[in-house]
PDB file of C-alpha atoms and ligand atoms in Angstrom:
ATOM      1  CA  UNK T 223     113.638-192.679  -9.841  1.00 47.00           C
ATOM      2  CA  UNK T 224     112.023-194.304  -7.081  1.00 55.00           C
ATOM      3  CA  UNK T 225     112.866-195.592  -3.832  1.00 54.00           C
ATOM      4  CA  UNK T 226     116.162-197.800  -3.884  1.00 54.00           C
ATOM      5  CA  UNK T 227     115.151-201.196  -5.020  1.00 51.00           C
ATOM      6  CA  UNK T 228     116.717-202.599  -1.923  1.00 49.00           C
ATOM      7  CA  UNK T 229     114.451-200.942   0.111  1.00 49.00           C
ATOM      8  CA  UNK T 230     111.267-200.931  -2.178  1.00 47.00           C
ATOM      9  CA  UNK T 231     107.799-203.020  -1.304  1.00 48.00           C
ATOM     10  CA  UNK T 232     109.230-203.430   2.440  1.00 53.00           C
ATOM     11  CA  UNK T 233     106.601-201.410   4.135  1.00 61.00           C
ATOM     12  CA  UNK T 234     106.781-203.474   7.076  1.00 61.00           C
ATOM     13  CA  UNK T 235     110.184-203.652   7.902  1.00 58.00           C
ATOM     14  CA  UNK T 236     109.777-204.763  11.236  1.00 63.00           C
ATOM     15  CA  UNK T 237     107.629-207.653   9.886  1.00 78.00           C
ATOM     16  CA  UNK T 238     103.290-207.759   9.450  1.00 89.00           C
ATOM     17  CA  UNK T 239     103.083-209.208  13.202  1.00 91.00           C
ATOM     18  CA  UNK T 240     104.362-205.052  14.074  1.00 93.00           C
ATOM     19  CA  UNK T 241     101.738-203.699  11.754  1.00 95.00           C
ATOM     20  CA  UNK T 242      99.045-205.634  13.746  1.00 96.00           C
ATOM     21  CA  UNK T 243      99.865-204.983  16.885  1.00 96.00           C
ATOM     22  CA  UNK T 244      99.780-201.188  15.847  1.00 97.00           C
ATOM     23  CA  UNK T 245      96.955-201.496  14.263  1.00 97.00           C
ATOM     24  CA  UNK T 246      94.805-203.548  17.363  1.00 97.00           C
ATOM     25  CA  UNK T 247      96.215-200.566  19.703  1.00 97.00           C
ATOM     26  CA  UNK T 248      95.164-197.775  17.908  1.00 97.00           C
ATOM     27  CA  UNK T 249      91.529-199.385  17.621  1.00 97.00           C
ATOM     28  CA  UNK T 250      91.572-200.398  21.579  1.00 96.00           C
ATOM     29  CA  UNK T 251      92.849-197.197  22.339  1.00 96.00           C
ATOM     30  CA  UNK T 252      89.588-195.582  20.516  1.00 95.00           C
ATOM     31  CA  UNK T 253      87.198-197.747  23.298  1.00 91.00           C
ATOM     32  CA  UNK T 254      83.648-197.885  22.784  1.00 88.00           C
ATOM     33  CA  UNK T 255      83.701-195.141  19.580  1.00 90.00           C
ATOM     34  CA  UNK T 256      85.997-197.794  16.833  1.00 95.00           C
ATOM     35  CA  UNK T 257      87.990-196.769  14.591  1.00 97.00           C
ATOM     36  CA  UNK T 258      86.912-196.376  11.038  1.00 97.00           C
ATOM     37  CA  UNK T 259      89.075-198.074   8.664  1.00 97.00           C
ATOM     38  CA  UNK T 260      88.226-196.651   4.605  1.00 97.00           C
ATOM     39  CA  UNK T 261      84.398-197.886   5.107  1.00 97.00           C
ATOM     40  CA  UNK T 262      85.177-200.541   7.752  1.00 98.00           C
ATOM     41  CA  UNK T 263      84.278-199.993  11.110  1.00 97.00           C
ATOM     42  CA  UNK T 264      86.586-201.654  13.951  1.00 97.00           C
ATOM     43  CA  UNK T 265      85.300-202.045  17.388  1.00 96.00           C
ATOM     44  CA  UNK T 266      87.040-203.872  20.401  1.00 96.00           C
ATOM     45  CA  UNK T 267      84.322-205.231  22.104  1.00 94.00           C
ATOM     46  CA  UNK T 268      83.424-206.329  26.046  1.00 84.00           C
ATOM     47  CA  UNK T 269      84.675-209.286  26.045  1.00 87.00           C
ATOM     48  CA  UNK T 270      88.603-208.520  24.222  1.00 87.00           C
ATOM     49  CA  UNK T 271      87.602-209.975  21.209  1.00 96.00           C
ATOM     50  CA  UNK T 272      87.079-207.949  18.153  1.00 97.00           C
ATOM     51  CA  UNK T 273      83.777-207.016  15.427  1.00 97.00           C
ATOM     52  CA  UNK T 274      84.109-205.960  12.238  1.00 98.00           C
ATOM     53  CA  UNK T 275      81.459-204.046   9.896  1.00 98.00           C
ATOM     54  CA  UNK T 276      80.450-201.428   7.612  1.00 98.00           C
ATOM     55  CA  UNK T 277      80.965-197.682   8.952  1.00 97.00           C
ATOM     56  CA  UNK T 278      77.262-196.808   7.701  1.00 97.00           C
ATOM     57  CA  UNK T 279      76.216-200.398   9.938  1.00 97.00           C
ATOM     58  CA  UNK T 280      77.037-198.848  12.966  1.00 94.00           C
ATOM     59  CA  UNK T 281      73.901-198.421  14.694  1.00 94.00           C
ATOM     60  CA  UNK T 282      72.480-201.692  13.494  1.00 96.00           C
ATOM     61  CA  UNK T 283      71.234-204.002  15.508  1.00 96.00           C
ATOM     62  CA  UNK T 284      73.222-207.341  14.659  1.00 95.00           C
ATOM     63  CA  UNK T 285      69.736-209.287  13.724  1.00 96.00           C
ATOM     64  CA  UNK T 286      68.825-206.804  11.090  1.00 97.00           C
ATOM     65  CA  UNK T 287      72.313-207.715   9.016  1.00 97.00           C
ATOM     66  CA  UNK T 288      71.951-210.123   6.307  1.00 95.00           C
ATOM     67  CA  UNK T 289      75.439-211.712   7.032  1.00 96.00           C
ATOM     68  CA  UNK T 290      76.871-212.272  10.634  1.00 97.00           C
ATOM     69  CA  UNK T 291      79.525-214.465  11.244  1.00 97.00           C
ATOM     70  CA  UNK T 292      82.753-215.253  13.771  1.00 97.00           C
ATOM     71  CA  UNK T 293      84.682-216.173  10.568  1.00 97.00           C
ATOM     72  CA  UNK T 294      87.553-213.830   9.247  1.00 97.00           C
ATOM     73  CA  UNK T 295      87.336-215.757   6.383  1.00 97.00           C
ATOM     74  CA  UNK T 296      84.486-214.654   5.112  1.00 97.00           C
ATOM     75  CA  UNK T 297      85.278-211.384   4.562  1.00 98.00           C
ATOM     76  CA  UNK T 298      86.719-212.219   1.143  1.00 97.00           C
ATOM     77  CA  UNK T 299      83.486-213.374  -0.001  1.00 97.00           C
ATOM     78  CA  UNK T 300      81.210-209.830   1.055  1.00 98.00           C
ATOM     79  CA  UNK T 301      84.908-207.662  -0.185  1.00 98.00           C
ATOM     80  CA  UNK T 302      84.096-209.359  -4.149  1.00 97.00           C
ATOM     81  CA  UNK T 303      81.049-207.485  -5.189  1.00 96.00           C
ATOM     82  CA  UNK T 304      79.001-204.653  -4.295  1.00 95.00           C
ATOM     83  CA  UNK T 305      75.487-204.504  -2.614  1.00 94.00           C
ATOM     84  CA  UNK T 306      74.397-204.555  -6.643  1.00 92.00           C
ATOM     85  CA  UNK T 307      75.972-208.023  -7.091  1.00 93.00           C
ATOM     86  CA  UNK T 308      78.664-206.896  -9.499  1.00 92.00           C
ATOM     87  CA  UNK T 309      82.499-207.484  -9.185  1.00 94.00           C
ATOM     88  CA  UNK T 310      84.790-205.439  -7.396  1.00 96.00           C
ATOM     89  CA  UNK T 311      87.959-205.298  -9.519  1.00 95.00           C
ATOM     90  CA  UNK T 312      89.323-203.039  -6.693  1.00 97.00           C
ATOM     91  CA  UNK T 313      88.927-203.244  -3.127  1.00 97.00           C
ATOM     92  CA  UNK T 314      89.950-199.476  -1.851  1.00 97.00           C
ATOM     93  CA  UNK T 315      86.716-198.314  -4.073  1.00 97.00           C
ATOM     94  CA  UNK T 316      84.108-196.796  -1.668  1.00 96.00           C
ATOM     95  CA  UNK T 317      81.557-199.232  -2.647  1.00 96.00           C
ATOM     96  CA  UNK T 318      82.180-202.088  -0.137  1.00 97.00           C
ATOM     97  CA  UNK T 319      79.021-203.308   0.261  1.00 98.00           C
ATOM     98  CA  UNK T 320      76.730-203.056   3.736  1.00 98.00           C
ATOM     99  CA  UNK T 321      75.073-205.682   5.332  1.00 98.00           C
ATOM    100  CA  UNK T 322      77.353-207.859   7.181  1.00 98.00           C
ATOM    101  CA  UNK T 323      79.236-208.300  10.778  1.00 98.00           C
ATOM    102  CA  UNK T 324      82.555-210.221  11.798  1.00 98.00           C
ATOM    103  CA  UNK T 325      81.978-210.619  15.400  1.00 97.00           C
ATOM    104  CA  UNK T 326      84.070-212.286  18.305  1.00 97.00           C
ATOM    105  CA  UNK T 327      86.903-212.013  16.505  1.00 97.00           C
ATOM    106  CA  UNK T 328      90.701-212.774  18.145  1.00 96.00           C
ATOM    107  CA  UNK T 329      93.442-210.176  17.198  1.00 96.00           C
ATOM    108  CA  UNK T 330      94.711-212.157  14.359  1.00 95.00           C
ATOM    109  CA  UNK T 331      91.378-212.881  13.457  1.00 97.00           C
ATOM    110  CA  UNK T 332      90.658-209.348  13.226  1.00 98.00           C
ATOM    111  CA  UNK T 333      94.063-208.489  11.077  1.00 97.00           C
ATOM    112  CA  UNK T 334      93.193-211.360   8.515  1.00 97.00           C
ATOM    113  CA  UNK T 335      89.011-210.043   7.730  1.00 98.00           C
ATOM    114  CA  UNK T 336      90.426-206.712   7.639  1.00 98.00           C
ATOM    115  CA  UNK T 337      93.625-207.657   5.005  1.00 97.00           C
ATOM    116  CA  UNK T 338      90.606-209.575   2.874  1.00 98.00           C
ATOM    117  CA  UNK T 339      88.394-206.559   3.099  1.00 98.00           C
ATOM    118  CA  UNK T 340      91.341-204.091   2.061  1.00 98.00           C
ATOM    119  CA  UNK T 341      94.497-206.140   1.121  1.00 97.00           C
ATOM    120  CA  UNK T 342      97.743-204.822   1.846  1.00 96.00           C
ATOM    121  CA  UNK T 343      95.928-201.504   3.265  1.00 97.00           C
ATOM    122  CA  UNK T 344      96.786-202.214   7.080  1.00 97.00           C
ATOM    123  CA  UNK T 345     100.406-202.507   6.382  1.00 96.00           C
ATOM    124  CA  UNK T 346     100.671-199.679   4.489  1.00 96.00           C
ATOM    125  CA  UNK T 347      98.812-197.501   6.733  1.00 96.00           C
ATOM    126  CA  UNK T 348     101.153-198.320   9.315  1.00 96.00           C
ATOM    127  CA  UNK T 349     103.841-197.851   6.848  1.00 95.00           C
ATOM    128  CA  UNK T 350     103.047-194.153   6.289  1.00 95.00           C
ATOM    129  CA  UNK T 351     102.226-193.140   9.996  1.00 95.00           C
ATOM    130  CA  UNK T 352     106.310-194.506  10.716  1.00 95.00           C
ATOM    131  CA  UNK T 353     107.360-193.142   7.638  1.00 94.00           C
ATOM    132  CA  UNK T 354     108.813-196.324   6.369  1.00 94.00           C
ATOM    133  CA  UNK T 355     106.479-196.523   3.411  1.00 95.00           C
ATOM    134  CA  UNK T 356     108.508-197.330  -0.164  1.00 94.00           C
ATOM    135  CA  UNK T 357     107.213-195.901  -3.116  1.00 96.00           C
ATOM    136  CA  UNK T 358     107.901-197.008  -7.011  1.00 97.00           C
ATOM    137  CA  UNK T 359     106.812-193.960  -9.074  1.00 97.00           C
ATOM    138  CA  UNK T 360     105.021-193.980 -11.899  1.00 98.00           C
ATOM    139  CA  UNK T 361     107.570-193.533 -14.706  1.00 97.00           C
ATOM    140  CA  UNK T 362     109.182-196.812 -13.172  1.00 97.00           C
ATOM    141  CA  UNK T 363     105.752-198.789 -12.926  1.00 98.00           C
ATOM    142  CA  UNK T 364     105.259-197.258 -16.788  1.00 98.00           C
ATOM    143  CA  UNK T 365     108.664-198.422 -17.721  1.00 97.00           C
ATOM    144  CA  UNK T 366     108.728-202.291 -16.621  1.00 96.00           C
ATOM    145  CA  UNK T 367     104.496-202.364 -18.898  1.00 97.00           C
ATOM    146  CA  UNK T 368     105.020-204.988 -21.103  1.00 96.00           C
ATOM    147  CA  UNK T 369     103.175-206.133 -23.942  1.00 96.00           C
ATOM    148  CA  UNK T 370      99.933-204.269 -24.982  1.00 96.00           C
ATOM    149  CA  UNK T 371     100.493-202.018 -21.682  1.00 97.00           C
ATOM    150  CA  UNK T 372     104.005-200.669 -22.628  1.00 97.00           C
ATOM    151  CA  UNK T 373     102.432-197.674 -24.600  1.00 97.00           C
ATOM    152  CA  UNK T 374     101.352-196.521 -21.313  1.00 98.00           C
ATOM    153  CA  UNK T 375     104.981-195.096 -20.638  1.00 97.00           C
ATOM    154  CA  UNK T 376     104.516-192.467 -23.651  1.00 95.00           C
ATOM    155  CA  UNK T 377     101.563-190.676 -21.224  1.00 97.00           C
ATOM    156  CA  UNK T 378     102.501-187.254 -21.221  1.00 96.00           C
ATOM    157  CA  UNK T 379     102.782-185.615 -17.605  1.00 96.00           C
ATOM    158  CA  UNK T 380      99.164-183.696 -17.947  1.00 94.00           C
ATOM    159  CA  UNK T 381      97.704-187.007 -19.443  1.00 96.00           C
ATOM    160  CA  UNK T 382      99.468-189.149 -16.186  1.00 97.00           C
ATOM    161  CA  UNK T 383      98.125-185.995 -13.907  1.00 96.00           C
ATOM    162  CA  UNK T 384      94.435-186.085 -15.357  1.00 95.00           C
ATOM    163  CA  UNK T 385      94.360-189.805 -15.149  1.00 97.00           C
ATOM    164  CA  UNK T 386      95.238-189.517 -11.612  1.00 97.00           C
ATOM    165  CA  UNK T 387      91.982-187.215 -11.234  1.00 95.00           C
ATOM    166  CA  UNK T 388      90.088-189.856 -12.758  1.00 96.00           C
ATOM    167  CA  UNK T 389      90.730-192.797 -11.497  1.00 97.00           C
ATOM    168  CA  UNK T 390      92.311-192.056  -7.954  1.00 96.00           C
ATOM    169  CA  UNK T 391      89.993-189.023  -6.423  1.00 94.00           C
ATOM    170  CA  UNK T 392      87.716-190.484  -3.190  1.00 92.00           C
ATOM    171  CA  UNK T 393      84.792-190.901  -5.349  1.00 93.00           C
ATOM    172  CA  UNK T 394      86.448-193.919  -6.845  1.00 95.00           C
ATOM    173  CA  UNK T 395      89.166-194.926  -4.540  1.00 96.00           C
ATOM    174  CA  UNK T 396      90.073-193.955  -1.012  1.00 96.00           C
ATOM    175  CA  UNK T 397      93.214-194.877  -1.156  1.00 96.00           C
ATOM    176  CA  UNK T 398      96.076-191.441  -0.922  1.00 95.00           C
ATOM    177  CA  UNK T 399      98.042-191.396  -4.099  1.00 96.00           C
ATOM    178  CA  UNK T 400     101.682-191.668  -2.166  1.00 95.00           C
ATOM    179  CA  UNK T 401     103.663-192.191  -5.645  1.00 96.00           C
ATOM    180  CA  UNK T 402     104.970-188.583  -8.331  1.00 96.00           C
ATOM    181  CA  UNK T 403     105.904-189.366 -11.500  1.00 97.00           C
ATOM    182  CA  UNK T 404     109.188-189.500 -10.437  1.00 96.00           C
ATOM    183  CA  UNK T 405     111.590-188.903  -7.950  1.00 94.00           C
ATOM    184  CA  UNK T 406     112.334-185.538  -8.717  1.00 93.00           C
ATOM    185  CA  UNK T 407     108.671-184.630 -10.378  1.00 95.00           C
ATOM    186  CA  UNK T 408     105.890-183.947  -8.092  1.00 94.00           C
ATOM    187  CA  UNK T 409     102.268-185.088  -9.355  1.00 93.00           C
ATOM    188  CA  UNK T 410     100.647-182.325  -7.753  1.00 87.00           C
ATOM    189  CA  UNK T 411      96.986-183.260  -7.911  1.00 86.00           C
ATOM    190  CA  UNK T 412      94.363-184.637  -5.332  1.00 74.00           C
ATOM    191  CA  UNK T 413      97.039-183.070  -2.038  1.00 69.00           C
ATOM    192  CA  UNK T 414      95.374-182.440   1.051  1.00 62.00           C
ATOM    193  CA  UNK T 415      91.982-184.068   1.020  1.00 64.00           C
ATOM    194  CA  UNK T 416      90.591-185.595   4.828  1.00 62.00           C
ATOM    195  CA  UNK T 417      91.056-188.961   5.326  1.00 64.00           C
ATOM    196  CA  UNK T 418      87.811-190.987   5.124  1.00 65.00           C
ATOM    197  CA  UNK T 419      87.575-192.416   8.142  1.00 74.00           C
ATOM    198  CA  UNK T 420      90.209-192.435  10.695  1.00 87.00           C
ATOM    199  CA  UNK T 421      92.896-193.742   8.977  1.00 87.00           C
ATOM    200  CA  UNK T 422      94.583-192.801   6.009  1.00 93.00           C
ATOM    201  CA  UNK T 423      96.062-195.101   4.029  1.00 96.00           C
ATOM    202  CA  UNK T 424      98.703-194.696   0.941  1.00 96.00           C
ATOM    203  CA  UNK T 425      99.102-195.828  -2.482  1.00 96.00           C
ATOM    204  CA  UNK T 426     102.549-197.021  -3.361  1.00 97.00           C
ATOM    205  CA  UNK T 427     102.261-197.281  -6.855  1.00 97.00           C
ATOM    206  CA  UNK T 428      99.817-197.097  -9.456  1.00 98.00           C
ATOM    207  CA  UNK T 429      97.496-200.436  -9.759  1.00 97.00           C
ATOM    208  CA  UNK T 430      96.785-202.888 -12.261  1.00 97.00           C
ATOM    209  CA  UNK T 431      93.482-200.484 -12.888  1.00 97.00           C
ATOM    210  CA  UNK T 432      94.911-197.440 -13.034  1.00 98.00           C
ATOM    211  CA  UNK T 433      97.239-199.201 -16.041  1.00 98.00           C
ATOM    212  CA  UNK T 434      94.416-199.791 -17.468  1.00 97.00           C
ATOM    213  CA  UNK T 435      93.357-196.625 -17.720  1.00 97.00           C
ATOM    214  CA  UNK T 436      96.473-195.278 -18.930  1.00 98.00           C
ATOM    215  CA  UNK T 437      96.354-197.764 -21.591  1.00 97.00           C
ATOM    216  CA  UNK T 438      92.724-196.393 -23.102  1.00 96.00           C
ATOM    217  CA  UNK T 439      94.253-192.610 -22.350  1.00 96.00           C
ATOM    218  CA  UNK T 440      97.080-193.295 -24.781  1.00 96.00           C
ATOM    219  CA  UNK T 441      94.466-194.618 -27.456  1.00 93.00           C
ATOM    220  CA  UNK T 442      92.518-191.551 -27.164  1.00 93.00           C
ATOM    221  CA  UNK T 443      95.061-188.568 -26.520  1.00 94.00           C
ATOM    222  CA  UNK T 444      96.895-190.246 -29.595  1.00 91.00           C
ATOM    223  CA  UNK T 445      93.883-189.431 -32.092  1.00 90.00           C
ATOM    224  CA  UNK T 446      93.632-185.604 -33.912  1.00 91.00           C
ATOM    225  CA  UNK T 447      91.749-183.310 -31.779  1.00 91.00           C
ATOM    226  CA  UNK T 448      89.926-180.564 -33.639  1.00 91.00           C
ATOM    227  CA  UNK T 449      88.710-177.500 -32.081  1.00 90.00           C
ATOM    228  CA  UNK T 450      85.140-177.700 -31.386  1.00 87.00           C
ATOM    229  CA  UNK T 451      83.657-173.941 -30.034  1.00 85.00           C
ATOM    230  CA  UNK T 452      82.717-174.156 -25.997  1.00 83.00           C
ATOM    231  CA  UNK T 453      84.574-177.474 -25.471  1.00 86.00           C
ATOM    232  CA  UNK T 454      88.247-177.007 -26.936  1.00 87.00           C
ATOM    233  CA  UNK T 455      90.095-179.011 -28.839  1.00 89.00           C
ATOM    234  CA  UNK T 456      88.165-182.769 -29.174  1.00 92.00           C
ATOM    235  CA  UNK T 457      89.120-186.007 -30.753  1.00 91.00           C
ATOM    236  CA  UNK T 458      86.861-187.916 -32.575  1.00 90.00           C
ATOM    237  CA  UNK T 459      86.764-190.564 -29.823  1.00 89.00           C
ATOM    238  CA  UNK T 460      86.100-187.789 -27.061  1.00 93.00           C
ATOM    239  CA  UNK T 461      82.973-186.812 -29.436  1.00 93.00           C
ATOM    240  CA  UNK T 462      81.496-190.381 -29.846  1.00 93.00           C
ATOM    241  CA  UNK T 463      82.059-190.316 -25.993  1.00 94.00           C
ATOM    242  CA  UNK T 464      79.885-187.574 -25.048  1.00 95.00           C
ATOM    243  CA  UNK T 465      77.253-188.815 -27.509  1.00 95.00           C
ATOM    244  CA  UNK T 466      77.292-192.022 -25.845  1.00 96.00           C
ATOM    245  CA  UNK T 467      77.126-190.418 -22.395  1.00 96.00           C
ATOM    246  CA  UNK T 468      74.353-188.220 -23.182  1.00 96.00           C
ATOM    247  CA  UNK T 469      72.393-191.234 -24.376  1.00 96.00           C
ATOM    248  CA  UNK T 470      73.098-193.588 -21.043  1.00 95.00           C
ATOM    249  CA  UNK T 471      72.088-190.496 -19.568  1.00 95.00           C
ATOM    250  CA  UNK T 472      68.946-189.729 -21.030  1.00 96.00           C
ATOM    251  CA  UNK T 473      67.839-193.756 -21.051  1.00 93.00           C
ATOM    252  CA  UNK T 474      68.603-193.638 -17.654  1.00 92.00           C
ATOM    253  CA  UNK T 475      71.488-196.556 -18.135  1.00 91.00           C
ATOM    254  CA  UNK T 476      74.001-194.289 -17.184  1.00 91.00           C
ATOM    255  CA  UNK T 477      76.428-195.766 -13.828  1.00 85.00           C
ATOM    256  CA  UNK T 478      75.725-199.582 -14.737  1.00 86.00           C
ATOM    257  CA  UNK T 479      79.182-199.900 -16.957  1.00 90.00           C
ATOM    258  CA  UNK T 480      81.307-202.459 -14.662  1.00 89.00           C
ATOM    259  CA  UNK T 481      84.152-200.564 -12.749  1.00 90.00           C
ATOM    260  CA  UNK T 482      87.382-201.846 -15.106  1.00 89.00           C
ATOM    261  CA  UNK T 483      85.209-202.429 -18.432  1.00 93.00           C
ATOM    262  CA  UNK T 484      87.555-199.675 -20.177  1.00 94.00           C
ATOM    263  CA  UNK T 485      86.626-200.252 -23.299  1.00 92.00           C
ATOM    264  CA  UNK T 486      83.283-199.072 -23.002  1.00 94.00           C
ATOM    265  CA  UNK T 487      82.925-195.077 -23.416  1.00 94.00           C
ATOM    266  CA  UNK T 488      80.492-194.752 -20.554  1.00 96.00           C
ATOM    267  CA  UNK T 489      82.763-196.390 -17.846  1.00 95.00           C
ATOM    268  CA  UNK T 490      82.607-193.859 -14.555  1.00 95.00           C
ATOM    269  CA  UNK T 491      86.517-193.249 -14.864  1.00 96.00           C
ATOM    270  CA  UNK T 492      86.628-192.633 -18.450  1.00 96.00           C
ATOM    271  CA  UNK T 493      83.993-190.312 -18.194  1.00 96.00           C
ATOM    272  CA  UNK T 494      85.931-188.566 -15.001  1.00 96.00           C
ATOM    273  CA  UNK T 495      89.042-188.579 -17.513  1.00 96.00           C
ATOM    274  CA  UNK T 496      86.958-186.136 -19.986  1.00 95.00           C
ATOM    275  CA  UNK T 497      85.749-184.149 -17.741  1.00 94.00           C
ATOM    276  CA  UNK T 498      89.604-183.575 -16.185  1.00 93.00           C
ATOM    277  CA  UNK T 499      90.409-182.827 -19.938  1.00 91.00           C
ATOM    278  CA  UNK T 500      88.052-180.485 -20.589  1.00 90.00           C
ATOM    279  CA  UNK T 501      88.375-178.742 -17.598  1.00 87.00           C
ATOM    280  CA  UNK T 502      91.413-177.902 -18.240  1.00 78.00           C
ATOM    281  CA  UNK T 503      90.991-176.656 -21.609  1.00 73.00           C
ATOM    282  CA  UNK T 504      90.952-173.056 -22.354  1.00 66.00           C
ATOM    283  CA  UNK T 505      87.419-172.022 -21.511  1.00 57.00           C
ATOM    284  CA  UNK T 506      85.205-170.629 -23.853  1.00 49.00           C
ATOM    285  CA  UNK T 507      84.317-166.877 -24.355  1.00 47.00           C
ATOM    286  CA  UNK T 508      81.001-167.294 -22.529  1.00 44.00           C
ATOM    287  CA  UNK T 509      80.553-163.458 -23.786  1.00 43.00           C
ATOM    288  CA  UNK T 510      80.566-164.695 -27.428  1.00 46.00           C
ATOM    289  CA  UNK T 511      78.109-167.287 -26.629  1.00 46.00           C
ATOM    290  CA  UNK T 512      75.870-164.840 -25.350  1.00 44.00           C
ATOM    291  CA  UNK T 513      75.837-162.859 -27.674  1.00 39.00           C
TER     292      UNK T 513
HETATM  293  S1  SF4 N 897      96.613-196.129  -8.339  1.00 67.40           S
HETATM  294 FE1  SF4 N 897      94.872-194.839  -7.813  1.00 67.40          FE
HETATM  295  S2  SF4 N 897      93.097-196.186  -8.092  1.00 67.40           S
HETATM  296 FE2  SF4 N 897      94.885-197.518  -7.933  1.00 67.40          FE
HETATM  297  S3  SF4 N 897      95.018-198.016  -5.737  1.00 67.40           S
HETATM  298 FE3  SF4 N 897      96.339-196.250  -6.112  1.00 67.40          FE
HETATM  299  S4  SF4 N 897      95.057-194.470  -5.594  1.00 67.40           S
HETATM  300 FE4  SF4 N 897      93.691-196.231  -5.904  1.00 67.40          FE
END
């Protein structure tokens, strides 16, 4: 069970304009050093107003960024793709592209670039630091899947756990998985990692991509495994995989699968998915293979 619907998705209670003022006060209180927000870097600057840019931007001098501008506005535009050019189906991935400033910002200029760069993110950072943060776990989110998603709710709980590995660790979002898969049913995986940045920032509830995910995870931990020596047991799909991977990787194409393109085997999170698998399968008599 999650969080009493009454109370659920009201993670600022005391409205957004309490969330802002929070967050403006914890960046003035950091003075000249910012506050690093995920990859964002906030700065109060001289004059009271606000700049905006990317934490690895820092010591850039403002005419050697591509992009500067004194609109909030246009931080939707540089949060859409990566440096690469391609889409970013979700924004907490740590591949926000470099490049750009927001400068001379007001305070509610600042709040809005920030909410386009990570949406949602502000308020529920100040959610968890007051503890008012409502979560929906995941047999709930699996539960209300409709339509070619609803399969998703027959994960089993080491399928759910190994999908959190692959699709929620830092090196593909930054966000803190908040949610268990239920009330009473801890996840268990990815506790106690550092922050990036200054601020850490929770996941209520698994996201459209993680779904996603889950839905390809059902297709393959539905198929016959058979026991293959050194890897476990494999399913035929798992086999095609690692075929496929092994060939990206040796033509060097290997990382250039969009982020939410599931269906292809060489997407970055399906790949982390095997590799959770497998790790957890029994491991192989290394003596015997020696031998
Ligand atoms: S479900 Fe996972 S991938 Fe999606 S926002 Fe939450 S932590 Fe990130």
């Amino acid at each position: 069970m999650s969080d009493v619907a009454g109370g659920r998705g009201v993670h600022a209670p005391a409205g957004v304009a309490e969330a802002r003022s929070a967050l403006l006060a914890w960046v003035d209180q950091a003075g000249e050093a910012g506050r690093t927000f995920l990859q964002a870097r906030l700065l109060r600057t001289g004059d009271g107003r606000y700049e905006l840019r990317h934490r690895r931007d820092v010591h850039r001098s403002l005419r050697s960024l591509e992009h500067v501008s004194s609109d909030p506005f246009s931080a939707r535009e540089i949060a859409q793709t990566t440096g690469a050019g391609a889409h970013r189906p979700l924004k907490t991935s740590p591949n926000l592209r470099q490049g750009w400033a927001l400068v001379g910002l007001d305070g509610p200029g600042a709040w809005t670039a920030l909410d386009y760069l990570y949406p949602a993110a502000a308020v529920h950072w100040h959610a968890g630091r007051t503890g008012t943060l409502r979560v929906t776990h995941w047999r709930e989110t699996a539960g209300r899947q409709s339509g070619i998603y609803s399969p998703v709710r027959l994960l089993a709980d080491p399928a759910v756990r190994d999908t959190v590995r692959a699709c929620c660790a830092d090196a593909v979002c930054l966000r803190r998985v908040a949610w268990d898969l239920d009330r009473g049913t801890p996840l268990g995986v990815l506790d106690g990692g550092a922050a990036t940045g200054d601020a850490e920032v929770p996941c209520p509830e698994a996201c459209s991509l993680f779904v996603s995910l889950a839905r390809e995870v059902v297709r393959v931990e539905r198929a016959p495994r058979t026991e293959v020596p050194g890897l476990g047991a494999v399913g035929p799909a798992e086999a095609a995989q690692l075929r496929a991977v092994v060939a990206a990787a040796a033509d060097g194409t290997l990382g250039t699968v969009r982020e939410g393109e599931f269906g292809d085997p060489t997407n970055l999170r399906r790949i982390r998915y095997l590799a959770a698998r497998l790790a957890a399968a029994p491991a192989a008599d290394a003596s015997n293979e020696e031998r």
